[in-house]
Short mmCIF file of C-alpha atoms in Angstrom, two decimals:
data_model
loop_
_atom_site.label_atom_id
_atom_site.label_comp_id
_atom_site.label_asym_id
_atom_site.label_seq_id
_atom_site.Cartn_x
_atom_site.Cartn_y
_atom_site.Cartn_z
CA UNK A 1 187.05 121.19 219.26
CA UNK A 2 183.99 121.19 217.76
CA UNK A 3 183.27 118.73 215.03
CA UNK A 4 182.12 120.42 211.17
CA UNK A 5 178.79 119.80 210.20
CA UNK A 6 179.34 120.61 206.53
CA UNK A 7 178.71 117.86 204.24
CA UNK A 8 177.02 115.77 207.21
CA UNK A 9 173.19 114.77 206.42
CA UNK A 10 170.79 113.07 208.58
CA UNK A 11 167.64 111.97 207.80
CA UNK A 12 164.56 110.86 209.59
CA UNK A 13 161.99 108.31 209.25
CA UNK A 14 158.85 106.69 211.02
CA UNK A 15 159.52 103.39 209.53
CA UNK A 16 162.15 101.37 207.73
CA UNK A 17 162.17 102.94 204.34
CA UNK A 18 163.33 101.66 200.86
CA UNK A 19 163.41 104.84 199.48
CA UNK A 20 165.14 106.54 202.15
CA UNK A 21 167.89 103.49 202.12
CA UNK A 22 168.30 104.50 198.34
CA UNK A 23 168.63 108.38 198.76
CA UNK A 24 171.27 107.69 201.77
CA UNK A 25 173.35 105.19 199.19
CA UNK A 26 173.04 108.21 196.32
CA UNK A 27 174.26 111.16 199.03
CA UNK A 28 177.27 108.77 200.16
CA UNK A 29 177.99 108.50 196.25
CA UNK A 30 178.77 112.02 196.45
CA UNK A 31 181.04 112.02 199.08
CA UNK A 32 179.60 113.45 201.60
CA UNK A 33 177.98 111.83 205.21
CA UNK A 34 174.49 110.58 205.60
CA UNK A 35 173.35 108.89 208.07
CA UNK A 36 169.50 107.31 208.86
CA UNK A 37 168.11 107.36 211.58
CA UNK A 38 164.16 106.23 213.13
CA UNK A 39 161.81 108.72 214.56
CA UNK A 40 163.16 107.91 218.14
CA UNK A 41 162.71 111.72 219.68
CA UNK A 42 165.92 111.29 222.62
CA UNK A 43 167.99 109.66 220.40
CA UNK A 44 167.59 112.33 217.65
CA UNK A 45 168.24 115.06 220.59
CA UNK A 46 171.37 113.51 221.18
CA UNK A 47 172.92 113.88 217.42
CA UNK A 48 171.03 116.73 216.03
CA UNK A 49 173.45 119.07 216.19
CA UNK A 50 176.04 117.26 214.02
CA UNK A 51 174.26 117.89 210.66
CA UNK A 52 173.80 120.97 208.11
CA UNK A 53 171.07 119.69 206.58
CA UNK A 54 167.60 117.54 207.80
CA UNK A 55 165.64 114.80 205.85
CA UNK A 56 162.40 114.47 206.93
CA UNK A 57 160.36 111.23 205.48
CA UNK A 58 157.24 111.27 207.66
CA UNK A 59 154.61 108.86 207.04
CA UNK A 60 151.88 109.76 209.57
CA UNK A 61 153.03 112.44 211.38
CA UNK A 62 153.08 110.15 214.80
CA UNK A 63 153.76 112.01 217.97
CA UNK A 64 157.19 110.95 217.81
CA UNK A 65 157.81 112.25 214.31
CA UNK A 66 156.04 115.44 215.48
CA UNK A 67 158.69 115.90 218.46
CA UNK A 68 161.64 114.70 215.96
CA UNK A 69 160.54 117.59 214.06
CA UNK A 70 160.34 120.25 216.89
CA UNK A 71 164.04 118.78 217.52
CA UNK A 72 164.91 119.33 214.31
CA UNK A 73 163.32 123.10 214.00
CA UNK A 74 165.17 124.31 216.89
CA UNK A 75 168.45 122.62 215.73
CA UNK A 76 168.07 124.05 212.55
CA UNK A 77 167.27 127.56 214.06
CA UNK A 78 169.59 127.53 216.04
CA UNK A 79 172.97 126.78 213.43
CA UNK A 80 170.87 128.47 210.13
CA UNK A 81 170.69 124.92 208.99
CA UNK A 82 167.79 123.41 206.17
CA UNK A 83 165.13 120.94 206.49
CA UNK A 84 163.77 118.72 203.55
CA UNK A 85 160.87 116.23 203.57
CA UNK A 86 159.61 113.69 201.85
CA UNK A 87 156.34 112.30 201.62
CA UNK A 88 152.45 112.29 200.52
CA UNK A 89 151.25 115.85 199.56
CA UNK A 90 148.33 115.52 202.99
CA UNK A 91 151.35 115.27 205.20
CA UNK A 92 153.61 118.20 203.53
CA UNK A 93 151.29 120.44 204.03
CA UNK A 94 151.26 120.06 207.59
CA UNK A 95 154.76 120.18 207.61
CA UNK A 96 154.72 123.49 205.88
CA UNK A 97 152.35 124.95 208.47
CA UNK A 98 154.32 123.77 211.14
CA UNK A 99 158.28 124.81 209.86
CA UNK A 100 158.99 128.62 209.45
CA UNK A 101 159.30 128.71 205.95
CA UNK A 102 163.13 129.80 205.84
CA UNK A 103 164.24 126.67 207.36
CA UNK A 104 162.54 124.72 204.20
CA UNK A 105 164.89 123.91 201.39
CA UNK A 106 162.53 121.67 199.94
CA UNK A 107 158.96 119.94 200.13
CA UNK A 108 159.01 116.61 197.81
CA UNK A 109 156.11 115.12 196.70
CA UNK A 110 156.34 111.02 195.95
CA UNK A 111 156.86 109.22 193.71
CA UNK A 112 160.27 111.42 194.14
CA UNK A 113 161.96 112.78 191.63
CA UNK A 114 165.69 111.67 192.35
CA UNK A 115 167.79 114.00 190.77
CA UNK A 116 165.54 117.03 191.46
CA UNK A 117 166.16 116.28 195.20
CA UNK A 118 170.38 115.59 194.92
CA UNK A 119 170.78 118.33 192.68
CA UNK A 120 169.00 120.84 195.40
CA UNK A 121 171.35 119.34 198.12
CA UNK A 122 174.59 119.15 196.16
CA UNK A 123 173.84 122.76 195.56
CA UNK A 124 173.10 123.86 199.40
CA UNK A 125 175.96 121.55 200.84
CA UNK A 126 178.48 123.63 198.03
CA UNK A 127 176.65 127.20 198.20
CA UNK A 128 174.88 127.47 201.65
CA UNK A 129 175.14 131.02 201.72
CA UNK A 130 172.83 131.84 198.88
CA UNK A 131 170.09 130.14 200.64
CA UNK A 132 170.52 132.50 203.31
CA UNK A 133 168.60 135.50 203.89
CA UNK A 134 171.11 139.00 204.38
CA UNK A 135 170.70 140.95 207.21
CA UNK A 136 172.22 143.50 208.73
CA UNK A 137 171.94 142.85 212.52
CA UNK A 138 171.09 139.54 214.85
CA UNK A 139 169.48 139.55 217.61
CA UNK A 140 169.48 136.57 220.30
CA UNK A 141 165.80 136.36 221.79
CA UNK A 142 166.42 134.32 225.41
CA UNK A 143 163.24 133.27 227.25
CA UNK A 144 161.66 130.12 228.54
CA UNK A 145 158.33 130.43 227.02
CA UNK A 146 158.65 128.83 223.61
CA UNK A 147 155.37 130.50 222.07
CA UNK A 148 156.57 133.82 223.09
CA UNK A 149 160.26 133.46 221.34
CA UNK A 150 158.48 132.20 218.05
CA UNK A 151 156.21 135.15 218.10
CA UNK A 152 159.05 137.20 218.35
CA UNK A 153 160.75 135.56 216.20
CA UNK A 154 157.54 136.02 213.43
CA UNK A 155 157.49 139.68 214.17
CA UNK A 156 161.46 140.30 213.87
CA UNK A 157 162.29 137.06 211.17
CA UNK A 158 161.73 139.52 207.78
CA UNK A 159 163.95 142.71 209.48
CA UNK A 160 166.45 140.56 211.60
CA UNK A 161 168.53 137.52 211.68
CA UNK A 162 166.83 135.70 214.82
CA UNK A 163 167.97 133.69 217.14
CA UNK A 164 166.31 131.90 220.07
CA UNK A 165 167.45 130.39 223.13
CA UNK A 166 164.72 128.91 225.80
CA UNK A 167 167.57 129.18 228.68
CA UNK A 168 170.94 130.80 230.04
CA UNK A 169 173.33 127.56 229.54
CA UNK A 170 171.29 127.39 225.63
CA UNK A 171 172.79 131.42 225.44
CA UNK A 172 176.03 131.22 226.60
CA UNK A 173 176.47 128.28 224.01
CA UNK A 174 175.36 129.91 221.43
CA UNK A 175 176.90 133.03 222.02
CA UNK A 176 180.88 131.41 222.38
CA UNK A 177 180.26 130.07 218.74
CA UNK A 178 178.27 133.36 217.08
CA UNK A 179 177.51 137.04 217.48
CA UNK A 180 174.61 138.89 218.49
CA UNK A 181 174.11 142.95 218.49
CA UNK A 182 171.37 142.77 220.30
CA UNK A 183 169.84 140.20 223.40
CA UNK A 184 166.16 140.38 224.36
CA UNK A 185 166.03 139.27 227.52
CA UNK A 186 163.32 137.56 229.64
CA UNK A 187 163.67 139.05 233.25
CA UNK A 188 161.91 136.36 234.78
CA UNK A 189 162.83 132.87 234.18
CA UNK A 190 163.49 129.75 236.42
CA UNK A 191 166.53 128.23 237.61
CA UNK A 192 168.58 131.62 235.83
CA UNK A 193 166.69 134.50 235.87
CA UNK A 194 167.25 137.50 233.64
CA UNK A 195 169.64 139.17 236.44
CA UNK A 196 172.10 136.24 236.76
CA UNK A 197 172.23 136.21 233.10
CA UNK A 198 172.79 139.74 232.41
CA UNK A 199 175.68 139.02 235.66
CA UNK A 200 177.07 136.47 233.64
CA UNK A 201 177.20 138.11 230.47
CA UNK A 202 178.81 140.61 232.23
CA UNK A 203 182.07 138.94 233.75
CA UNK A 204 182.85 137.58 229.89
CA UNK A 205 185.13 139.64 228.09
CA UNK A 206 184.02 138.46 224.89
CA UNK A 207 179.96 139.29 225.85
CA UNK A 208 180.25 141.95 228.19
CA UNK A 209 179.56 144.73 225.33
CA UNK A 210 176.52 142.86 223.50
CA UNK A 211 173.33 145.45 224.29
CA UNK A 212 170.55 144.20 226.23
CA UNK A 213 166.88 144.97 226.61
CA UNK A 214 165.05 143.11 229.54
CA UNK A 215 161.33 141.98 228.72
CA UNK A 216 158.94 141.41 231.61
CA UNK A 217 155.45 140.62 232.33
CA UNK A 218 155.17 142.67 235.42
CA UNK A 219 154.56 146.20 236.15
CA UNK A 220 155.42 146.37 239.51
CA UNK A 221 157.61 149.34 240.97
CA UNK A 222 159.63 146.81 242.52
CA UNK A 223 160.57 144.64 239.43
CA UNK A 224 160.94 148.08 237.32
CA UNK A 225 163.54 148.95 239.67
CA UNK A 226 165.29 145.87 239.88
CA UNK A 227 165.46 146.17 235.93
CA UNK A 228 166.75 149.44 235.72
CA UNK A 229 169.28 148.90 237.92
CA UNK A 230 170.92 146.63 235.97
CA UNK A 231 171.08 148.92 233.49
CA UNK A 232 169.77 147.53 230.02
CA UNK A 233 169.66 149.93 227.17
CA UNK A 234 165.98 149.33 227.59
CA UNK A 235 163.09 148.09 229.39
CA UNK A 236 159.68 146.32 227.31
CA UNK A 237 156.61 145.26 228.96
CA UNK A 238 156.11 141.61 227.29
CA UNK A 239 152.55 143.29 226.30
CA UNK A 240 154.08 145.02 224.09
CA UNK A 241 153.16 145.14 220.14
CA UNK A 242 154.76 143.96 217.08
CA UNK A 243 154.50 147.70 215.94
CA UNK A 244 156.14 148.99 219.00
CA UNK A 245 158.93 146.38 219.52
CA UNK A 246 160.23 146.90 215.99
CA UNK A 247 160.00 150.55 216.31
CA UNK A 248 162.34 150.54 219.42
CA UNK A 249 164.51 147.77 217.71
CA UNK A 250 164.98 149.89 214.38
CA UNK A 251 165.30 153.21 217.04
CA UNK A 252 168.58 151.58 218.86
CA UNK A 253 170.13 150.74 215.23
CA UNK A 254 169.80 153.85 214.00
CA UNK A 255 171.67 155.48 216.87
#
C-alpha cells in the first residue's frame, strides 16, 4: 500500500538554517508533516517521493543543491506536486529559469514574510486542485534522453497534461498509479527498448489499450519496418517539429 503524501512537506537546505527550523515548527503547528532535510542529493532520492509539496532554501546554489533540485523537479513532475523556495532574490532567479514554471507555487524573497508563505501552503495542502492546470488529455512521454522529454514536454505543457518517464520500469510505475491516453515512445533505448516496452504494455490488461506512437532517430528501412510492425497508431521521426508533433497529437484526438 502506498503511503499518502497529502499533508507531508519536506524541505531542503544547504546549511543548518534558523529560519527553516522556525517555518518547520509553524507547518507542524498546523497539523500537518514537515520534515528537514540537508542538500545531501542520494539521500533526498531516497524520500522524495513521500511529499506533496517541496521547500527549497538554497543559499548558493552548490552542485549538490543543484542535483537536490533536479530530484525534486522530476518528483514533482512526476506526482503534479509544488515547489517553493526561499532565499536572496540573485538565487531565485536562477531557480525560476531552471523550474518549469507550473511546478512553482511560490518564489520568497528574505527577510520572509511568515504568514504570506503558511497561508499559500495551508491553501495548496486544503485546495490542490485549483493550482492545477485542466486539461483534457495526458500524455506519458518515455525516453532516455532527458533534454529531449523536456522539449517535449515545453512544446506539449500549454495543450496537454505531460508526463515524463526516462525508462520502462519509471513507466510501468507510473502508469499502475495514473492514466495516460496517449504514450510517446522512444524506439530506441538501452537496457528496454521501445519494442519490449510496447510487449510489455501489451500483456497488461489494464495498459494494453493506451495508444502509442513510436519516436525514432533513424530512417532506415529496416527500423521503419520493425516499427510498423508493432503496430503504433503512428510513427515520428524525432526530427520532427513542434508544429508538426502537435498537429498529429491534436489530429488523433479529434478522431
Amino acid at each position: 500500500m502506498m503511503m499518502s503524501t497529502a499533508g507531508r512537506i519536506l524541505l531542503i537546505c544547504e546549511s543548518p538554517s534558523f529560519l527553516a527550523k522556525a517555518l518547520t515548527e509553524k507547518i507542524s503547528d498546523m497539523d500537518l508533516t514537515a520534515i528537514t532535510e540537508q542538500a545531501n542529493p542520494a539521500r533526498i532520492r531516497e524520500t522524495v517521493s513521500g511529499y506533496s509539496l517541496y521547500i527549497l532554501f538554497p543559499d548558493t546554489l552548490s552542485s549538490n543543491m543543484k542535483a537536490c533540485v533536479d530530484i525534486v523537479q522530476n518528483a514533482a513532475l512526476h506526482h503534479n506536486h509544488k515547489i517553493m523556495a526561499i532565499g536572496q532574490p540573485d538565487i531565485l532567479a536562477q531557480l525560476e529559469h531552471r523550474l518549469p514554471e507550473e511546478l512553482i507555487l511560490g518564489l520568497y524573497q528574505r527577510p520572509l514574510d511568515m504568514d504570506t508563505v503558511l497561508s499559500n501552503i495551508t491553501q495548496y495542502i486544503k485546495f490542490p486542485h485549483t493550482f492545477e492546470k485542466k486539461y483534457s488529455k495526458r500524455i506519458l512521454v518515455i525516453d532516455d534522453d532527458i533534454a529531449y522529454l523536456r522539449t517535449v514536454r515545453e512544446w506539449l505543457k500549454d495543450d496537454y497534461h505531460v508526463q515524463m518517464a526516462s525508462g520502462a520500469v519509471q513507466a510501468i510505475r507510473f502508469l499502475t498509479s495514473n492514466s495516460a491516453d496517449l504514450i510517446l515512445l522512444d524506439y530506441e533505448m538501452p537496457i528496454t527498448n521501445g519494442s519490449q516496452v510496447i510487449e510489455m504494455l501489451r500483456q497488461d490488461p489494464e495498459l494494453c489499450s493506451i495508444p502509442i506512437m513510436v519516436l525514432t532517430g533513424h530512417r532506415d528501412r529496416s527500423v521503419v519496418m520493425e516499427v510498423v510492425n508493432l503496430k503504433p497508431i503512428d510513427y515520428l521521426l524525432k526530427s520532427i517539429g513542434k508544429k508538426e508533433l502537435l498537429d498529429r497529437i491534436d489530429s488523433f484526438f479529434a478522431q
